[in-house]
Amino acid sequence: QPQQKQGLFARIGQNIAMAQKGYEQLVHAIIRPPRADNYTVNQLGPSEFTFLSQRFRREDVELTTQNTTHPTPEDKDNKEWKPQPLKMQASIWTRLEDDNDSNASTNGASKKTMVVYLHGNASARLEVLPQLSFLLAQGVFGVASLDFTGSGKSDGEYVSLGYYERYDLETMLQYLQQTYGNLEIVLWGRSMGASTALMHASHKTQEQILLREESSAGNSTTDEGIDNGDADGNDSSTSNIRSTTILKGLICDSPFASLPLLCEELVEKARSQGLVVPGVVVSVAIAIIARSVRNRAYFDIHEISPIDHTPTLPVPALFVCGADDDFIPPHHSERLIEAYKQGVRTNLFMVPGGHNDPRPEVVFEAVRQFLRNELKLEEGVTLNVPSSIEDSYIRHPPWAYKRNPKIFQAHTPSQSSTQKKQSVDQEELGMTKERQDDIQNKIHTMLGQGS
């Protein structure tokens, strides 16, 4: 019997150690997933290029965000510690205008149309590249893509799955507005980026942004310990037009309705795979994870709930989801649409594929129509896409095609080593199937039933 007890205690100790290891790994997977920062600026394309007879320019900018560093456990006892603003990296592709360009402006008087792309978790601004040729061909003045703080090459140790990213987005929109004048913008987000777009555009978030701006005027911090500095150190409260007034639509691919709900569903998925654990243990585990995330990354996972924001969203939205997505299942998009503000147009395209799979052509056709409707794009500003590239230009960036003075050699994209590396990077961006499986394995380990 003493030997049996010792063996029992040893197994209990092993299970506790395994659960602690799994818990730490799962928290790390939530707030510090693999960082997509191994790309080069060259992969974002040349500073100027010609696509479909139209000249374009790429500008890379570094913006000072409203988000700041947070104190580590060692910093909490340091009275000299002060939050430091985080720098965010972004790229903007715009058409070089001429006097006959109907999308041009005169002293900022005429509108300019833009799409701002918001990447998913474990990704970066590079994620926009497969869509860039398609978007520029629609006749928009420009496309912007950013590395959220905590992602890509921007500052920040942790991601927050939309909580702080929505303030990064506000910084981006204010910069675009101040730089290019009279804008009309559509946001296109995927996964975390889609949820960020939904939360940012709500009245709830805009009220919080206004409070931050008012606090920053007095150089104070909020109760979250966040400095309220604005992009480039400017006082954004002096902006003539609030950022939401320039938003004309949202394209939301695979958003989650609520992060706590998503966590519960991932555990339920583990149960369906044979994990035996009482419901109360699940609730306690999620509560412990939430507390740890709050202590390390300074946000509450229960506040990351786009469905609480959608009832006040004033702009039309196009939702896209994969019918085979078992990471963020389609019912998340369905619930978001049900909760959307009454009278505002919404549409859902459920297409074959999983969470991170490339979208079929029908999605791009829906996006094309959405942009024309919400940005009022005229036929005269769209670019003429030769039939020879209709099947490929959605997947290749605009500078991937060679052009000679007489023939646009559209079906032979350049195959430089940089572009070959680029295609590999695209496959590694976001919540790949391997990363989804890794999270499931960590859930099993946290609950003491890992391999």
PDB file of C-alpha atoms in Angstrom, residues 65-291:
ATOM      1  CA  THR A  65       0.444  54.623 -31.711  1.00  0.00           C
ATOM      2  CA  GLN A  66      -1.923  55.262 -28.832  1.00  0.00           C
ATOM      3  CA  ASN A  67      -0.612  52.050 -27.243  1.00  0.00           C
ATOM      4  CA  THR A  68       2.354  51.932 -24.897  1.00  0.00           C
ATOM      5  CA  THR A  69       4.629  49.530 -23.094  1.00  0.00           C
ATOM      6  CA  HIS A  70       3.351  47.949 -19.889  1.00  0.00           C
ATOM      7  CA  PRO A  71       5.304  47.420 -16.677  1.00  0.00           C
ATOM      8  CA  THR A  72       6.913  44.041 -16.076  1.00  0.00           C
ATOM      9  CA  PRO A  73       6.787  42.575 -12.546  1.00  0.00           C
ATOM     10  CA  GLU A  74      10.188  44.153 -11.939  1.00  0.00           C
ATOM     11  CA  ASP A  75       8.987  47.547 -13.200  1.00  0.00           C
ATOM     12  CA  LYS A  76       6.018  47.693 -10.840  1.00  0.00           C
ATOM     13  CA  ASP A  77       8.303  48.541  -7.933  1.00  0.00           C
ATOM     14  CA  ASN A  78      10.274  51.082  -9.946  1.00  0.00           C
ATOM     15  CA  LYS A  79       8.901  54.577  -9.293  1.00  0.00           C
ATOM     16  CA  GLU A  80      10.947  55.936 -12.204  1.00  0.00           C
ATOM     17  CA  TRP A  81       9.261  53.663 -14.746  1.00  0.00           C
ATOM     18  CA  LYS A  82       7.125  55.389 -17.353  1.00  0.00           C
ATOM     19  CA  PRO A  83       5.142  53.912 -20.256  1.00  0.00           C
ATOM     20  CA  GLN A  84       6.764  54.387 -23.640  1.00  0.00           C
ATOM     21  CA  PRO A  85       4.713  54.780 -26.833  1.00  0.00           C
ATOM     22  CA  LEU A  86       4.865  51.900 -29.285  1.00  0.00           C
ATOM     23  CA  LYS A  87       5.915  52.410 -32.894  1.00  0.00           C
ATOM     24  CA  MET A  88       3.885  50.807 -35.657  1.00  0.00           C
ATOM     25  CA  GLN A  89       5.059  49.961 -39.187  1.00  0.00           C
ATOM     26  CA  ALA A  90       2.751  50.365 -42.183  1.00  0.00           C
ATOM     27  CA  SER A  91       2.874  50.441 -45.966  1.00  0.00           C
ATOM     28  CA  ILE A  92       0.682  52.467 -48.326  1.00  0.00           C
ATOM     29  CA  TRP A  93       0.365  51.859 -52.057  1.00  0.00           C
ATOM     30  CA  THR A  94      -1.139  54.788 -53.982  1.00  0.00           C
ATOM     31  CA  ARG A  95      -1.619  55.610 -57.634  1.00  0.00           C
ATOM     32  CA  LEU A  96       0.459  58.404 -59.085  1.00  0.00           C
ATOM     33  CA  GLU A  97      -2.136  60.888 -60.246  1.00  0.00           C
ATOM     34  CA  ASP A  98      -2.405  62.956 -63.376  1.00  0.00           C
ATOM     35  CA  ASP A  99      -4.733  65.772 -64.282  1.00  0.00           C
ATOM     36  CA  ASN A 100      -7.187  63.396 -65.959  1.00  0.00           C
ATOM     37  CA  ASP A 101      -7.461  60.993 -63.014  1.00  0.00           C
ATOM     38  CA  SER A 102     -11.050  61.026 -61.755  1.00  0.00           C
ATOM     39  CA  ASN A 103      -9.875  59.610 -58.436  1.00  0.00           C
ATOM     40  CA  ALA A 104      -7.452  62.493 -57.957  1.00  0.00           C
ATOM     41  CA  SER A 105      -8.106  65.462 -55.750  1.00  0.00           C
ATOM     42  CA  THR A 106      -7.553  69.188 -56.052  1.00  0.00           C
ATOM     43  CA  ASN A 107      -6.210  70.598 -52.811  1.00  0.00           C
ATOM     44  CA  GLY A 108      -7.951  67.755 -51.007  1.00  0.00           C
ATOM     45  CA  ALA A 109     -11.406  68.884 -52.152  1.00  0.00           C
ATOM     46  CA  SER A 110     -12.426  65.737 -54.045  1.00  0.00           C
ATOM     47  CA  LYS A 111     -12.738  62.373 -52.346  1.00  0.00           C
ATOM     48  CA  LYS A 112     -10.124  59.652 -52.516  1.00  0.00           C
ATOM     49  CA  THR A 113     -10.994  56.018 -51.984  1.00  0.00           C
ATOM     50  CA  MET A 114      -8.824  53.556 -50.055  1.00  0.00           C
ATOM     51  CA  VAL A 115      -8.893  50.054 -48.634  1.00  0.00           C
ATOM     52  CA  VAL A 116      -7.115  49.371 -45.331  1.00  0.00           C
ATOM     53  CA  TYR A 117      -6.189  45.704 -44.918  1.00  0.00           C
ATOM     54  CA  LEU A 118      -5.985  44.230 -41.394  1.00  0.00           C
ATOM     55  CA  HIS A 119      -4.005  41.024 -40.967  1.00  0.00           C
ATOM     56  CA  GLY A 120      -4.850  38.052 -38.777  1.00  0.00           C
ATOM     57  CA  ASN A 121      -3.056  36.569 -35.778  1.00  0.00           C
ATOM     58  CA  ALA A 122       0.522  35.316 -36.348  1.00  0.00           C
ATOM     59  CA  SER A 123       0.676  37.434 -39.486  1.00  0.00           C
ATOM     60  CA  ALA A 124       1.792  40.838 -40.790  1.00  0.00           C
ATOM     61  CA  ARG A 125       1.130  43.521 -43.437  1.00  0.00           C
ATOM     62  CA  LEU A 126       2.599  41.121 -45.991  1.00  0.00           C
ATOM     63  CA  GLU A 127      -0.764  39.325 -45.889  1.00  0.00           C
ATOM     64  CA  VAL A 128      -2.293  41.934 -48.200  1.00  0.00           C
ATOM     65  CA  LEU A 129      -0.065  41.059 -51.164  1.00  0.00           C
ATOM     66  CA  PRO A 130      -2.245  38.346 -52.784  1.00  0.00           C
ATOM     67  CA  GLN A 131      -5.129  40.848 -52.792  1.00  0.00           C
ATOM     68  CA  LEU A 132      -3.123  43.914 -53.800  1.00  0.00           C
ATOM     69  CA  SER A 133      -3.319  43.543 -57.601  1.00  0.00           C
ATOM     70  CA  PHE A 134      -7.051  42.899 -57.364  1.00  0.00           C
ATOM     71  CA  LEU A 135      -7.646  45.957 -55.176  1.00  0.00           C
ATOM     72  CA  LEU A 136      -5.558  48.352 -57.267  1.00  0.00           C
ATOM     73  CA  ALA A 137      -7.340  47.161 -60.400  1.00  0.00           C
ATOM     74  CA  GLN A 138     -10.704  48.168 -58.905  1.00  0.00           C
ATOM     75  CA  GLY A 139      -9.711  51.822 -59.225  1.00  0.00           C
ATOM     76  CA  VAL A 140      -9.181  52.754 -55.592  1.00  0.00           C
ATOM     77  CA  PHE A 141      -6.692  55.539 -54.978  1.00  0.00           C
ATOM     78  CA  GLY A 142      -4.711  53.457 -52.507  1.00  0.00           C
ATOM     79  CA  VAL A 143      -4.315  50.418 -50.277  1.00  0.00           C
ATOM     80  CA  ALA A 144      -2.797  50.491 -46.798  1.00  0.00           C
ATOM     81  CA  SER A 145      -1.636  47.585 -44.650  1.00  0.00           C
ATOM     82  CA  LEU A 146      -0.087  47.694 -41.188  1.00  0.00           C
ATOM     83  CA  ASP A 147       1.740  45.516 -38.711  1.00  0.00           C
ATOM     84  CA  PHE A 148      -0.356  45.711 -35.555  1.00  0.00           C
ATOM     85  CA  THR A 149       1.664  46.373 -32.404  1.00  0.00           C
ATOM     86  CA  GLY A 150       2.857  43.019 -31.113  1.00  0.00           C
ATOM     87  CA  SER A 151       2.940  41.714 -34.695  1.00  0.00           C
ATOM     88  CA  GLY A 152       5.328  41.821 -37.629  1.00  0.00           C
ATOM     89  CA  LYS A 153       8.000  44.491 -37.358  1.00  0.00           C
ATOM     90  CA  SER A 154       6.046  46.833 -35.083  1.00  0.00           C
ATOM     91  CA  ASP A 155       6.897  47.371 -31.419  1.00  0.00           C
ATOM     92  CA  GLY A 156       5.112  45.489 -28.685  1.00  0.00           C
ATOM     93  CA  GLU A 157       5.628  42.200 -26.897  1.00  0.00           C
ATOM     94  CA  TYR A 158       2.112  40.798 -27.029  1.00  0.00           C
ATOM     95  CA  VAL A 159      -0.928  40.657 -29.291  1.00  0.00           C
ATOM     96  CA  SER A 160      -4.371  41.298 -27.819  1.00  0.00           C
ATOM     97  CA  LEU A 161      -6.666  39.832 -30.503  1.00  0.00           C
ATOM     98  CA  GLY A 162      -8.324  43.161 -31.176  1.00  0.00           C
ATOM     99  CA  TYR A 163      -8.287  44.948 -27.822  1.00  0.00           C
ATOM    100  CA  TYR A 164      -5.273  47.169 -28.454  1.00  0.00           C
ATOM    101  CA  GLU A 165      -5.204  46.568 -32.211  1.00  0.00           C
ATOM    102  CA  ARG A 166      -8.324  48.744 -32.629  1.00  0.00           C
ATOM    103  CA  TYR A 167      -6.311  51.721 -31.329  1.00  0.00           C
ATOM    104  CA  ASP A 168      -3.553  50.892 -33.831  1.00  0.00           C
ATOM    105  CA  LEU A 169      -6.227  51.076 -36.504  1.00  0.00           C
ATOM    106  CA  GLU A 170      -7.368  54.467 -35.224  1.00  0.00           C
ATOM    107  CA  THR A 171      -3.790  55.729 -35.514  1.00  0.00           C
ATOM    108  CA  MET A 172      -3.618  54.457 -39.103  1.00  0.00           C
ATOM    109  CA  LEU A 173      -6.922  56.067 -40.103  1.00  0.00           C
ATOM    110  CA  GLN A 174      -6.004  59.407 -38.565  1.00  0.00           C
ATOM    111  CA  TYR A 175      -2.677  59.399 -40.406  1.00  0.00           C
ATOM    112  CA  LEU A 176      -4.359  58.625 -43.734  1.00  0.00           C
ATOM    113  CA  GLN A 177      -6.935  61.330 -43.159  1.00  0.00           C
ATOM    114  CA  GLN A 178      -4.362  63.950 -42.247  1.00  0.00           C
ATOM    115  CA  THR A 179      -2.089  62.971 -45.166  1.00  0.00           C
ATOM    116  CA  TYR A 180      -4.530  62.476 -48.029  1.00  0.00           C
ATOM    117  CA  GLY A 181      -7.442  64.694 -47.087  1.00  0.00           C
ATOM    118  CA  ASN A 182     -11.000  63.833 -48.056  1.00  0.00           C
ATOM    119  CA  LEU A 183     -11.092  60.046 -47.826  1.00  0.00           C
ATOM    120  CA  GLU A 184     -13.634  57.268 -48.062  1.00  0.00           C
ATOM    121  CA  ILE A 185     -12.350  53.963 -46.701  1.00  0.00           C
ATOM    122  CA  VAL A 186     -13.348  50.318 -46.584  1.00  0.00           C
ATOM    123  CA  LEU A 187     -11.678  48.039 -44.024  1.00  0.00           C
ATOM    124  CA  TRP A 188     -10.820  44.479 -45.053  1.00  0.00           C
ATOM    125  CA  GLY A 189      -9.847  42.263 -42.142  1.00  0.00           C
ATOM    126  CA  ARG A 190      -9.179  38.563 -41.720  1.00  0.00           C
ATOM    127  CA  SER A 191      -9.665  36.632 -38.468  1.00  0.00           C
ATOM    128  CA  MET A 192      -8.196  38.892 -35.731  1.00  0.00           C
ATOM    129  CA  GLY A 193      -8.161  41.772 -38.225  1.00  0.00           C
ATOM    130  CA  ALA A 194     -11.854  41.278 -38.991  1.00  0.00           C
ATOM    131  CA  SER A 195     -12.770  41.277 -35.298  1.00  0.00           C
ATOM    132  CA  THR A 196     -10.632  44.389 -34.818  1.00  0.00           C
ATOM    133  CA  ALA A 197     -12.530  46.185 -37.599  1.00  0.00           C
ATOM    134  CA  LEU A 198     -15.882  45.326 -36.008  1.00  0.00           C
ATOM    135  CA  MET A 199     -14.845  46.560 -32.574  1.00  0.00           C
ATOM    136  CA  HIS A 200     -13.162  49.725 -33.840  1.00  0.00           C
ATOM    137  CA  ALA A 201     -16.141  51.000 -35.806  1.00  0.00           C
ATOM    138  CA  SER A 202     -18.600  50.799 -32.885  1.00  0.00           C
ATOM    139  CA  HIS A 203     -19.848  53.681 -30.766  1.00  0.00           C
ATOM    140  CA  LYS A 204     -18.405  51.956 -27.698  1.00  0.00           C
ATOM    141  CA  THR A 205     -14.833  52.038 -28.994  1.00  0.00           C
ATOM    142  CA  GLN A 206     -15.168  55.563 -30.392  1.00  0.00           C
ATOM    143  CA  GLU A 207     -16.226  56.813 -26.963  1.00  0.00           C
ATOM    144  CA  GLN A 208     -13.138  55.134 -25.459  1.00  0.00           C
ATOM    145  CA  ILE A 209     -10.922  56.720 -28.122  1.00  0.00           C
ATOM    146  CA  LEU A 210     -12.385  60.135 -27.317  1.00  0.00           C
ATOM    147  CA  LEU A 211     -11.679  59.609 -23.610  1.00  0.00           C
ATOM    148  CA  ARG A 212      -8.104  58.655 -24.443  1.00  0.00           C
ATOM    149  CA  GLU A 213      -7.657  61.802 -26.501  1.00  0.00           C
ATOM    150  CA  GLU A 214      -9.072  63.979 -23.743  1.00  0.00           C
ATOM    151  CA  SER A 215      -6.773  62.315 -21.232  1.00  0.00           C
ATOM    152  CA  SER A 216      -3.755  62.730 -23.492  1.00  0.00           C
ATOM    153  CA  ALA A 217      -4.341  66.474 -23.594  1.00  0.00           C
ATOM    154  CA  GLY A 218      -3.427  66.448 -19.912  1.00  0.00           C
ATOM    155  CA  ASN A 219      -0.571  63.997 -20.522  1.00  0.00           C
ATOM    156  CA  SER A 220      -2.218  61.484 -18.236  1.00  0.00           C
ATOM    157  CA  THR A 221      -2.752  57.736 -18.369  1.00  0.00           C
ATOM    158  CA  THR A 222      -5.901  55.670 -18.178  1.00  0.00           C
ATOM    159  CA  ASP A 223      -6.690  53.214 -15.436  1.00  0.00           C
ATOM    160  CA  GLU A 224      -5.136  50.546 -17.665  1.00  0.00           C
ATOM    161  CA  GLY A 225      -1.769  52.283 -17.430  1.00  0.00           C
ATOM    162  CA  ILE A 226      -1.887  53.207 -21.105  1.00  0.00           C
ATOM    163  CA  ASP A 227      -0.426  56.446 -22.312  1.00  0.00           C
ATOM    164  CA  ASN A 228      -2.716  58.203 -24.720  1.00  0.00           C
ATOM    165  CA  GLY A 229      -0.167  59.604 -27.152  1.00  0.00           C
ATOM    166  CA  ASP A 230      -1.332  59.936 -30.730  1.00  0.00           C
ATOM    167  CA  ALA A 231       0.205  59.172 -34.086  1.00  0.00           C
ATOM    168  CA  ASP A 232       3.425  61.116 -34.625  1.00  0.00           C
ATOM    169  CA  GLY A 233       2.874  62.780 -31.248  1.00  0.00           C
ATOM    170  CA  ASN A 234       0.105  64.989 -32.617  1.00  0.00           C
ATOM    171  CA  ASP A 235      -3.091  65.861 -30.798  1.00  0.00           C
ATOM    172  CA  SER A 236      -5.633  63.861 -32.776  1.00  0.00           C
ATOM    173  CA  SER A 237      -8.525  65.599 -31.016  1.00  0.00           C
ATOM    174  CA  THR A 238      -7.897  68.528 -33.355  1.00  0.00           C
ATOM    175  CA  SER A 239      -8.823  66.373 -36.345  1.00  0.00           C
ATOM    176  CA  ASN A 240     -11.689  67.990 -38.226  1.00  0.00           C
ATOM    177  CA  ILE A 241     -13.409  64.704 -39.025  1.00  0.00           C
ATOM    178  CA  ARG A 242     -13.629  61.673 -36.750  1.00  0.00           C
ATOM    179  CA  SER A 243     -12.170  58.542 -38.291  1.00  0.00           C
ATOM    180  CA  THR A 244     -15.478  56.657 -38.342  1.00  0.00           C
ATOM    181  CA  THR A 245     -17.069  59.239 -40.627  1.00  0.00           C
ATOM    182  CA  ILE A 246     -14.703  58.195 -43.430  1.00  0.00           C
ATOM    183  CA  LEU A 247     -15.557  54.489 -43.047  1.00  0.00           C
ATOM    184  CA  LYS A 248     -17.946  53.313 -45.738  1.00  0.00           C
ATOM    185  CA  GLY A 249     -17.863  49.551 -45.255  1.00  0.00           C
ATOM    186  CA  LEU A 250     -16.307  46.493 -43.601  1.00  0.00           C
ATOM    187  CA  ILE A 251     -15.170  43.251 -45.220  1.00  0.00           C
ATOM    188  CA  CYS A 252     -14.882  40.688 -42.432  1.00  0.00           C
ATOM    189  CA  ASP A 253     -13.346  37.314 -43.238  1.00  0.00           C
ATOM    190  CA  SER A 254     -13.659  34.745 -40.424  1.00  0.00           C
ATOM    191  CA  PRO A 255     -14.208  37.044 -37.420  1.00  0.00           C
ATOM    192  CA  PHE A 256     -14.941  35.565 -34.003  1.00  0.00           C
ATOM    193  CA  ALA A 257     -18.031  36.775 -32.170  1.00  0.00           C
ATOM    194  CA  SER A 258     -16.524  36.500 -28.697  1.00  0.00           C
ATOM    195  CA  LEU A 259     -13.094  35.375 -27.492  1.00  0.00           C
ATOM    196  CA  PRO A 260     -14.420  33.629 -24.332  1.00  0.00           C
ATOM    197  CA  LEU A 261     -16.943  31.787 -26.498  1.00  0.00           C
ATOM    198  CA  LEU A 262     -14.177  30.757 -28.892  1.00  0.00           C
ATOM    199  CA  CYS A 263     -12.083  29.437 -25.949  1.00  0.00           C
ATOM    200  CA  GLU A 264     -15.012  27.396 -24.666  1.00  0.00           C
ATOM    201  CA  GLU A 265     -15.621  25.954 -28.125  1.00  0.00           C
ATOM    202  CA  LEU A 266     -11.977  24.939 -28.524  1.00  0.00           C
ATOM    203  CA  VAL A 267     -12.224  23.012 -25.243  1.00  0.00           C
ATOM    204  CA  GLU A 268     -15.485  21.425 -26.395  1.00  0.00           C
ATOM    205  CA  LYS A 269     -13.697  20.389 -29.572  1.00  0.00           C
ATOM    206  CA  ALA A 270     -11.045  18.702 -27.418  1.00  0.00           C
ATOM    207  CA  ARG A 271     -13.826  16.926 -25.521  1.00  0.00           C
ATOM    208  CA  SER A 272     -15.240  15.620 -28.785  1.00  0.00           C
ATOM    209  CA  GLN A 273     -11.782  14.189 -29.476  1.00  0.00           C
ATOM    210  CA  GLY A 274     -11.859  12.167 -26.260  1.00  0.00           C
ATOM    211  CA  LEU A 275     -10.793  14.676 -23.603  1.00  0.00           C
ATOM    212  CA  VAL A 276     -12.646  13.852 -20.365  1.00  0.00           C
ATOM    213  CA  VAL A 277     -12.939  16.861 -18.061  1.00  0.00           C
ATOM    214  CA  PRO A 278     -15.802  18.278 -15.940  1.00  0.00           C
ATOM    215  CA  GLY A 279     -17.373  21.558 -17.049  1.00  0.00           C
ATOM    216  CA  VAL A 280     -16.391  23.287 -13.816  1.00  0.00           C
ATOM    217  CA  VAL A 281     -12.738  22.529 -14.558  1.00  0.00           C
ATOM    218  CA  VAL A 282     -13.116  24.199 -17.943  1.00  0.00           C
ATOM    219  CA  SER A 283     -14.614  27.326 -16.363  1.00  0.00           C
ATOM    220  CA  VAL A 284     -11.849  27.503 -13.760  1.00  0.00           C
ATOM    221  CA  ALA A 285      -9.161  26.977 -16.419  1.00  0.00           C
ATOM    222  CA  ILE A 286     -10.533  29.805 -18.588  1.00  0.00           C
ATOM    223  CA  ALA A 287     -10.727  32.091 -15.542  1.00  0.00           C
ATOM    224  CA  ILE A 288      -7.096  31.347 -14.667  1.00  0.00           C
ATOM    225  CA  ILE A 289      -6.011  31.984 -18.247  1.00  0.00           C
ATOM    226  CA  ALA A 290      -7.922  35.278 -18.291  1.00  0.00           C
ATOM    227  CA  ARG A 291      -6.205  36.405 -15.081  1.00  0.00           C
TER     228      ARG A 291
END
